[in-house]
Coordinates of C-alpha atoms and ligand atoms in Angstrom, one line a residue:
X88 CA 113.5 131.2 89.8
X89 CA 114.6 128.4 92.2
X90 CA 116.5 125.8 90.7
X91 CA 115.3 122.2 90.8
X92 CA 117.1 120.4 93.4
X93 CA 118.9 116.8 92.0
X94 CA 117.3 113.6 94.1
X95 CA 120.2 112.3 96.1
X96 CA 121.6 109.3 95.8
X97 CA 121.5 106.4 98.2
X98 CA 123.4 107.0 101.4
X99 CA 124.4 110.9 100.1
X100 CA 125.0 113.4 102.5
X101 CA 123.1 116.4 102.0
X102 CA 123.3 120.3 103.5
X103 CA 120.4 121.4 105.4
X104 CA 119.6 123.8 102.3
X105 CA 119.5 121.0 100.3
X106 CA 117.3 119.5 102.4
X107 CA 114.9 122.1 103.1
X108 CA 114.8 122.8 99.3
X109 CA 114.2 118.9 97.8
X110 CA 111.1 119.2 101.2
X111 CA 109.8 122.5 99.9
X112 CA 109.9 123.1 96.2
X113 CA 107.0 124.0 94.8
X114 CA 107.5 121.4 91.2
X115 CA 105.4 118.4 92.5
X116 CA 107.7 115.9 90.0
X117 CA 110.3 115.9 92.7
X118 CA 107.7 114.2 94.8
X119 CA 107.4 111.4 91.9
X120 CA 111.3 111.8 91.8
X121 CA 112.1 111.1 95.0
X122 CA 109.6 108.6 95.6
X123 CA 111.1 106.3 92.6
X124 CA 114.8 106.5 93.9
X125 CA 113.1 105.8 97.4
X126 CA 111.1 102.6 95.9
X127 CA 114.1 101.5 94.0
X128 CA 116.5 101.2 97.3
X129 CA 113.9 100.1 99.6
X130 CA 113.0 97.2 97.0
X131 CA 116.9 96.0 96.7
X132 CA 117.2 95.7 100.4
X133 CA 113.6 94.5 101.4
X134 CA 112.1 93.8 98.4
X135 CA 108.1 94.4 98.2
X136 CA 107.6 92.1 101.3
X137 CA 106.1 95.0 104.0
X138 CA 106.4 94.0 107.4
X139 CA 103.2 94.2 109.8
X140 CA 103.2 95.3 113.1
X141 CA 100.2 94.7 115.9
X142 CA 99.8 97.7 118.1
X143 CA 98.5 97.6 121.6
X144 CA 97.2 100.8 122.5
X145 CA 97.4 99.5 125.8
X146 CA 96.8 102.8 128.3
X147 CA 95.3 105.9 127.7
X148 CA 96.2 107.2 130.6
X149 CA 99.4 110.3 130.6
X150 CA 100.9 112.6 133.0
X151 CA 102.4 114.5 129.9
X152 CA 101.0 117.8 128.5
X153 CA 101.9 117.4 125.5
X154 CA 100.5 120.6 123.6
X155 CA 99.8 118.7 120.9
X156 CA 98.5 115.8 121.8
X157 CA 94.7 114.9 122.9
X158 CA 95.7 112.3 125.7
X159 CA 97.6 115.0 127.3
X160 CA 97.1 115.4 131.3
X161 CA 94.7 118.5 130.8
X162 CA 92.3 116.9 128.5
X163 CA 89.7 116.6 131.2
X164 CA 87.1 115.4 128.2
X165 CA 89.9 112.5 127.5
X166 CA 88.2 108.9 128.0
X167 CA 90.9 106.7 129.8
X168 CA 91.4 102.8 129.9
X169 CA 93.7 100.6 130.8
X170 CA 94.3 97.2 129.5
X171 CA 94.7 94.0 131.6
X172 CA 97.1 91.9 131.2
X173 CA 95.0 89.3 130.3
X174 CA 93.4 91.8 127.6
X175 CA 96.9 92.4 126.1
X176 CA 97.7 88.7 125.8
X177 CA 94.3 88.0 124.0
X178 CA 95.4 91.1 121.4
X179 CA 98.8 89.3 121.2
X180 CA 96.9 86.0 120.7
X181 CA 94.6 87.3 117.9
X182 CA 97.8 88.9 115.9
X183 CA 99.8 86.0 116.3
X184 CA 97.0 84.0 115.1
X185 CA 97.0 86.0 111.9
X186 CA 100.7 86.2 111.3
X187 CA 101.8 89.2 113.1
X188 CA 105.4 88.7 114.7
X189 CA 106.1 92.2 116.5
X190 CA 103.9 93.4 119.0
X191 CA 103.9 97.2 119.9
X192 CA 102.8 98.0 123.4
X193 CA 102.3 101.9 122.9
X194 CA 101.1 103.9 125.4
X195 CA 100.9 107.1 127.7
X196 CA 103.3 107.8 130.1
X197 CA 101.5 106.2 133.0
X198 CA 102.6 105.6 136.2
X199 CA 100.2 102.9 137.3
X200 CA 102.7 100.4 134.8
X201 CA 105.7 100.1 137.3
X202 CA 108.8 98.7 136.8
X203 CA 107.5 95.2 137.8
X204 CA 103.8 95.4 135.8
X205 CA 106.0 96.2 133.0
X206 CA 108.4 93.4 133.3
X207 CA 105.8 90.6 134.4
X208 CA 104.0 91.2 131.4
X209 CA 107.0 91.9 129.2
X210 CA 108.3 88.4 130.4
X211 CA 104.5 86.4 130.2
X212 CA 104.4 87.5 126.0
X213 CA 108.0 86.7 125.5
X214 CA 107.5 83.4 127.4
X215 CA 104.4 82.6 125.1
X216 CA 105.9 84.1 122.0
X217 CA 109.2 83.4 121.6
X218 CA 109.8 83.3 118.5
X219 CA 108.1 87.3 118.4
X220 CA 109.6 90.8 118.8
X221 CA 108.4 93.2 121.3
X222 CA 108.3 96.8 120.8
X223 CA 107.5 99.5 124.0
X224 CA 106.8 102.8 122.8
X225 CA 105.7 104.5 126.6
X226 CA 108.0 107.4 126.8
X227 CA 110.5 108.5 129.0
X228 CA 111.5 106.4 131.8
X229 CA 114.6 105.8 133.8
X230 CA 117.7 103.9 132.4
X231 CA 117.4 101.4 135.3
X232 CA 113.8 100.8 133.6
X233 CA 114.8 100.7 130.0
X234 CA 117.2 98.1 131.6
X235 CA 115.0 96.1 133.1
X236 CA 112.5 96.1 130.0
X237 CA 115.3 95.1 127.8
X238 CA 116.6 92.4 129.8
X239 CA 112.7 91.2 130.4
X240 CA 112.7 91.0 126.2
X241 CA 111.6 94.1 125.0
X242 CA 113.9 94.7 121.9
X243 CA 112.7 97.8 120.4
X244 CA 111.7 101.0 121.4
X245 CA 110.3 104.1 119.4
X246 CA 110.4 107.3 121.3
X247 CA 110.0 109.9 118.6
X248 CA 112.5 113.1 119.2
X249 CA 110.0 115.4 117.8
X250 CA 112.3 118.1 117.0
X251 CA 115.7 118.7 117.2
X252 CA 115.3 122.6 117.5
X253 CA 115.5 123.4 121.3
X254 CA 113.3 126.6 120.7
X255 CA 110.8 124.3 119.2
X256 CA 110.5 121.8 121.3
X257 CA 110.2 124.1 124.4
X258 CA 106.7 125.7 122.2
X259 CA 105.7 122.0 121.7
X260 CA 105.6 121.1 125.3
X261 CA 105.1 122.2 129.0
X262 CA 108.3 123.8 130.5
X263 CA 108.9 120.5 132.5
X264 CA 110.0 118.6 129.4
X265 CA 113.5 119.2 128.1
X266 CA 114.6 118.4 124.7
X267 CA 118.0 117.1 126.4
X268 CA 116.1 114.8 128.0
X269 CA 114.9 113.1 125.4
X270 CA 118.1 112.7 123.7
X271 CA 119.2 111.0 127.0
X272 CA 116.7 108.4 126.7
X273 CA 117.3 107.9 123.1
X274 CA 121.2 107.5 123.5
X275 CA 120.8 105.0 126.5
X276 CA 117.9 102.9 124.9
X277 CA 121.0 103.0 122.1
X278 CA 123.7 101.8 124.8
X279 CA 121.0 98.9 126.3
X280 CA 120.9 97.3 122.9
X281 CA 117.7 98.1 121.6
X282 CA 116.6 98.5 118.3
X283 CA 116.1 102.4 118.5
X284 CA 112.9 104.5 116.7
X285 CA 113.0 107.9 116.7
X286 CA 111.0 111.0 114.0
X287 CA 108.9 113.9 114.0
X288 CA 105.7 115.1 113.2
X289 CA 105.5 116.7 109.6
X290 CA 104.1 120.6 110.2
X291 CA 103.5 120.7 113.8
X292 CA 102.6 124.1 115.2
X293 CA 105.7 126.3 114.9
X294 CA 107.5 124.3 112.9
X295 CA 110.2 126.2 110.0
X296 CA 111.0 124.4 107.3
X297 CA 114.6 124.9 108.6
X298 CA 113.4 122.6 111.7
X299 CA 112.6 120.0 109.3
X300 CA 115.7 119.9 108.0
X301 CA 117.6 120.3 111.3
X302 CA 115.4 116.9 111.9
X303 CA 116.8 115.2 109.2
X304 CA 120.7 116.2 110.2
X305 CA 119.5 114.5 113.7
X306 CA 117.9 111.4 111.7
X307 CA 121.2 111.0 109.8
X308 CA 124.0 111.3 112.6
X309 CA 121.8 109.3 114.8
X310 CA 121.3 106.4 112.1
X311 CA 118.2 104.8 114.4
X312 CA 117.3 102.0 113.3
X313 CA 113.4 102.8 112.9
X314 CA 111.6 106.3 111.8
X315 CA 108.3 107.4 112.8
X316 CA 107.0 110.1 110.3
X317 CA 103.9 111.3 110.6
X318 CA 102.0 114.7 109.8
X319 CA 100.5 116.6 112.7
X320 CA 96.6 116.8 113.0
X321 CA 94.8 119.2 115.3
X322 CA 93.1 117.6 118.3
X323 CA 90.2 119.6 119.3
X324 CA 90.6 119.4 123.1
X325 CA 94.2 120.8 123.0
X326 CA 95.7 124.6 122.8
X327 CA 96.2 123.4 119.2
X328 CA 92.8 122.9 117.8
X329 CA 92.5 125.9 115.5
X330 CA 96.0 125.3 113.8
X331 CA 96.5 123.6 110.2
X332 CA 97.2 119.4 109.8
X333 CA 100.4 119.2 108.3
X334 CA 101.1 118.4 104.7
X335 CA 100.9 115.1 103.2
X336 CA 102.6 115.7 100.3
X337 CA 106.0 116.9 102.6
X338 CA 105.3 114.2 104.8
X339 CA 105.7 111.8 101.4
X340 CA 108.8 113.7 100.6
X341 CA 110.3 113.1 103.8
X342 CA 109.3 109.7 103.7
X343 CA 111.5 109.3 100.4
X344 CA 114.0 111.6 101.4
X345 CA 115.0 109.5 104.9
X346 CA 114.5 106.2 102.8
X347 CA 117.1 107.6 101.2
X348 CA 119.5 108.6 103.4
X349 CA 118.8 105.5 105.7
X350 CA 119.0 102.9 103.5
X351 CA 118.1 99.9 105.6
X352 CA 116.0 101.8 107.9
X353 CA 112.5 100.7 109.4
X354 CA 109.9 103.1 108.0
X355 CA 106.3 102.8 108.5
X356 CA 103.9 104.7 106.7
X357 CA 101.9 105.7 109.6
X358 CA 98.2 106.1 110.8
X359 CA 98.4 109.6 110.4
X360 CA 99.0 109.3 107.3
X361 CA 96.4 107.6 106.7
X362 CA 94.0 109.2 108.6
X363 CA 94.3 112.0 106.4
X364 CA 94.7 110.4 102.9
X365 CA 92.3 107.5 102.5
X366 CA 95.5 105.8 100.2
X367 CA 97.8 107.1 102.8
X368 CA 99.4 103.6 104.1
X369 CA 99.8 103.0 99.8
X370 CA 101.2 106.1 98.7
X371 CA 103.3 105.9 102.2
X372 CA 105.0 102.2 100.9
X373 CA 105.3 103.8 97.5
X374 CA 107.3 106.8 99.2
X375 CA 109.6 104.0 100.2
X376 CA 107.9 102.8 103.2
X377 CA 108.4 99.5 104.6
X378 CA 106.0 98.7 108.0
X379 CA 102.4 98.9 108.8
X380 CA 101.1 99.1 112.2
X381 CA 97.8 97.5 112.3
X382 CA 95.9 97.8 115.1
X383 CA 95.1 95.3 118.0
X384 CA 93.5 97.4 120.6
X385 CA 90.2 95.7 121.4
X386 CA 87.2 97.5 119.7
X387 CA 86.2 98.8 123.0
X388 CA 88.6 101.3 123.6
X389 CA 90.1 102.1 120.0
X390 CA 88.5 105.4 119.8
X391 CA 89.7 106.5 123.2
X392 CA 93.4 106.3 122.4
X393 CA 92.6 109.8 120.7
X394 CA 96.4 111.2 119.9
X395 CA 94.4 113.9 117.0
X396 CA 90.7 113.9 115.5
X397 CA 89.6 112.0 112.6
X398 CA 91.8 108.9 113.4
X399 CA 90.4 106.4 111.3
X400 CA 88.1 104.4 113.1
X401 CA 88.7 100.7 112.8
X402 CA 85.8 98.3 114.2
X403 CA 87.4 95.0 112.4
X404 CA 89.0 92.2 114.3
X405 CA 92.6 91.5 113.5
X406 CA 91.8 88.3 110.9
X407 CA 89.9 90.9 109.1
X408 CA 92.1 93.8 109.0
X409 CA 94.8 91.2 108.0
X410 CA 92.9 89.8 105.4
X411 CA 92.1 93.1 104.1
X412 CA 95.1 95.0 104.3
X413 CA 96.9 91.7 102.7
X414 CA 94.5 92.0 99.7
X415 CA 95.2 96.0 99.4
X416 CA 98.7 95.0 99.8
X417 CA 98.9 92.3 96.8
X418 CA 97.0 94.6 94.3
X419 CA 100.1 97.6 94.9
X420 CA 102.1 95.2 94.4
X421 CA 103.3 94.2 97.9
X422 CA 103.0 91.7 100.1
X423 CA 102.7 90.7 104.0
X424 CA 105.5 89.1 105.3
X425 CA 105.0 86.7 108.5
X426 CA 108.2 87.7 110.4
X427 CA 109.8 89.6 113.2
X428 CA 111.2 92.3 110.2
X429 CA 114.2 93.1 111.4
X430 CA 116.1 95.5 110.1
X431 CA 118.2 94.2 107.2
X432 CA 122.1 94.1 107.9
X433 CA 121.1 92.3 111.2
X434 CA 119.2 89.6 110.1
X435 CA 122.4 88.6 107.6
X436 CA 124.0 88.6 110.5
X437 CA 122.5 85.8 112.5
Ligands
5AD47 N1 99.1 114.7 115.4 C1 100.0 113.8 114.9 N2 100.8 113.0 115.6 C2 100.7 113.2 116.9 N3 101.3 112.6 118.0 C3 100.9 113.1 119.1 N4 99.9 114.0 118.9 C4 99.8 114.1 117.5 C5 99.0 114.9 116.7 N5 98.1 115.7 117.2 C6 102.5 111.7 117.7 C7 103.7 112.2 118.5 C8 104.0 111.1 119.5 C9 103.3 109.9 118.9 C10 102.9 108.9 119.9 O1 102.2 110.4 118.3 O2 104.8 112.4 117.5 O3 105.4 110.9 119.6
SF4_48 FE1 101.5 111.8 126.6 FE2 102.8 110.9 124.4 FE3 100.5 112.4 124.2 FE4 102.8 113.5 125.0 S1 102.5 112.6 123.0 S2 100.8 113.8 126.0 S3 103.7 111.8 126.2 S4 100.7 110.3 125.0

């Protein structure tokens, strides 16, 4: 009979077992469990103010081959776009209209947005919107260029890890991509200054529940400052079509669990999540969430930036997903904060 593990308190330091066993054990209370002492933190540093993101899905276009992932290089079926700049300003234009103060431009890794696109139009939003945070999220680039995108005002950058276990990440990806690598990029987007977002997908192909735990070690000695948390779901154009979407109930857990440990960190409850629990971005802020991505991408190309099937498909303009998200917001019990949402620590700071 396995014993029930104790939820951990704020800031504790816990053994991979440990780990691995509050993630796994069958009694679904710990879920509950963890999820209050999650809420309870997350509510003395943030409060119930959730902070709301507008993504640009700005380029569909990748020379990764991710196995995982539908935009990947060998998805021949893959529909890809590019945005304008003009077309990103309007989507920055329509969020900022609503309230949104962070703008995400996520995208492939795509050669066609050089050092110089990339700064222009980092420098054109910053010069409009200066009172707004910009977050890149387009991969792995050179530290000259995570440079020159930091010093053009990009402030943030989420580049998820994916896995900590070398084994694993080599059955994740194509034998170009190294695992060292992308700890490279992580620790020099660290040494630039930015604000640094790193996580994992929640039962990707091949993944032990030891892996997840090695994950959270990673999360917990690399304090970032942001987590993406997500579960995997099959996309059918990849190698990984016939395998199994990953658990949302774990993926809660985890949520709780790095609440936890992080304190002040930025969590989002993620599309994912939601794509595969209609109350996924609810259940996600109960977890001990704190940041919703909403999405910006013009109508037009939305369903093109296919990462996994089923991704919810959105055809609102940004006053109405505002509006509506607000409302789902207020009758949880939370609320949508017009601000940059920095982490906290930082903003007591300034
Ligand atoms: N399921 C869930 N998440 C995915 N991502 C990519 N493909 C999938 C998928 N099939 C996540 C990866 C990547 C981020 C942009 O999206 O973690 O870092
Ligand atoms: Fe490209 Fe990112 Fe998809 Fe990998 S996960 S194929 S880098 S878009």
């Amino acid at each position: 009979m396995l014993e029930q593990p104790q939820v951990p308190t704020p800031g504790a330091r816990l053994s991979r077992e440990e780990v691995e066993s509050l993630l796994f054990h069958p009694d679904a209370e710990i879920t509950a469990s963890l999820a209050r002492a999650a809420r309870q933190i997350r509510d003395r540093i943030y409060g119930r103010g959730v902070f709301i993101r507008g993504l640009i899905e700005f380029t569909s276009f990748c020379k990764n081959n991710c196995l995982y992932c539908g935009l990947r290089r060998s998805n021949a079926l893959a529909e890809r776009y590019r945005l304008s700049p003009e077309e990103i300003l309007e989507c920055c234009e329509d969020g900022y209209r609503v309230g949104m103060r962070t703008f995400v431009l996520q995208g492939g890794e795509d050669a066609y947005f050089t050092r110089k696109r990339m700064t222009d139009l980092l420098q054109e939003i910053k010069a409009r919107y200066p009172d707004c945070a910009i977050t890149l999220s387009i991969g792995e680039r050179s530290s000259e260029e995570y440079q020159a995108f930091f010093d053009a005002g990009a402030e943030r950058y989420l580049l998820r890890h994916e896995t900590a276990t070398n084994a694993h990440y080599r059955f994740l990806h194509p034998p170009e991509m190294h695992l060292s690598n992308r700890m490279r990029c992580l620790k020099e987007l660290r040494r630039i200054g930015y604000q640094v977002g790193c996580g994992m997908m929640v039962g990707s192909p091949g993944q032990m529940p030891e892996m997840l735990a090695r994950d959270v070690e990673f999360l917990r000695a690399f304090m970032p400052e942001m987590v993406g948390l997500g579960p995997f779901i099959p996309h059918r154009q990849t190698p990984f079509a016939q395998e199994k979407a990953g658990s949302v109930e774990t993926t809660l857990r985890l949520l709780s669990l790095v609440r936890l440990m992080l304190p002040s960190v930025l969590l989002p409850a993620t599309t994912a999540l939601s794509t595969l629990d209609g109350e996924g971005r609810i259940r996600g802020l109960d977890a001990g969430a704190n940041v919703v991505m909403l999405n910006l991408s013009p109508q037009s190309v939305r369903k093109k930036y296919s990462l996994y099937d089923g991704k919810a498909d959105c055809p609102d303009d940004a006053r109405t997903i505002w509006r509506e998200f607000s409302a789902t917001l207020e009758q949880n019990g939370y609320r949508a904060v017009v601000s940059r949402g920095d982490p906290a620590g930082k903003e007591e700071i300034e």
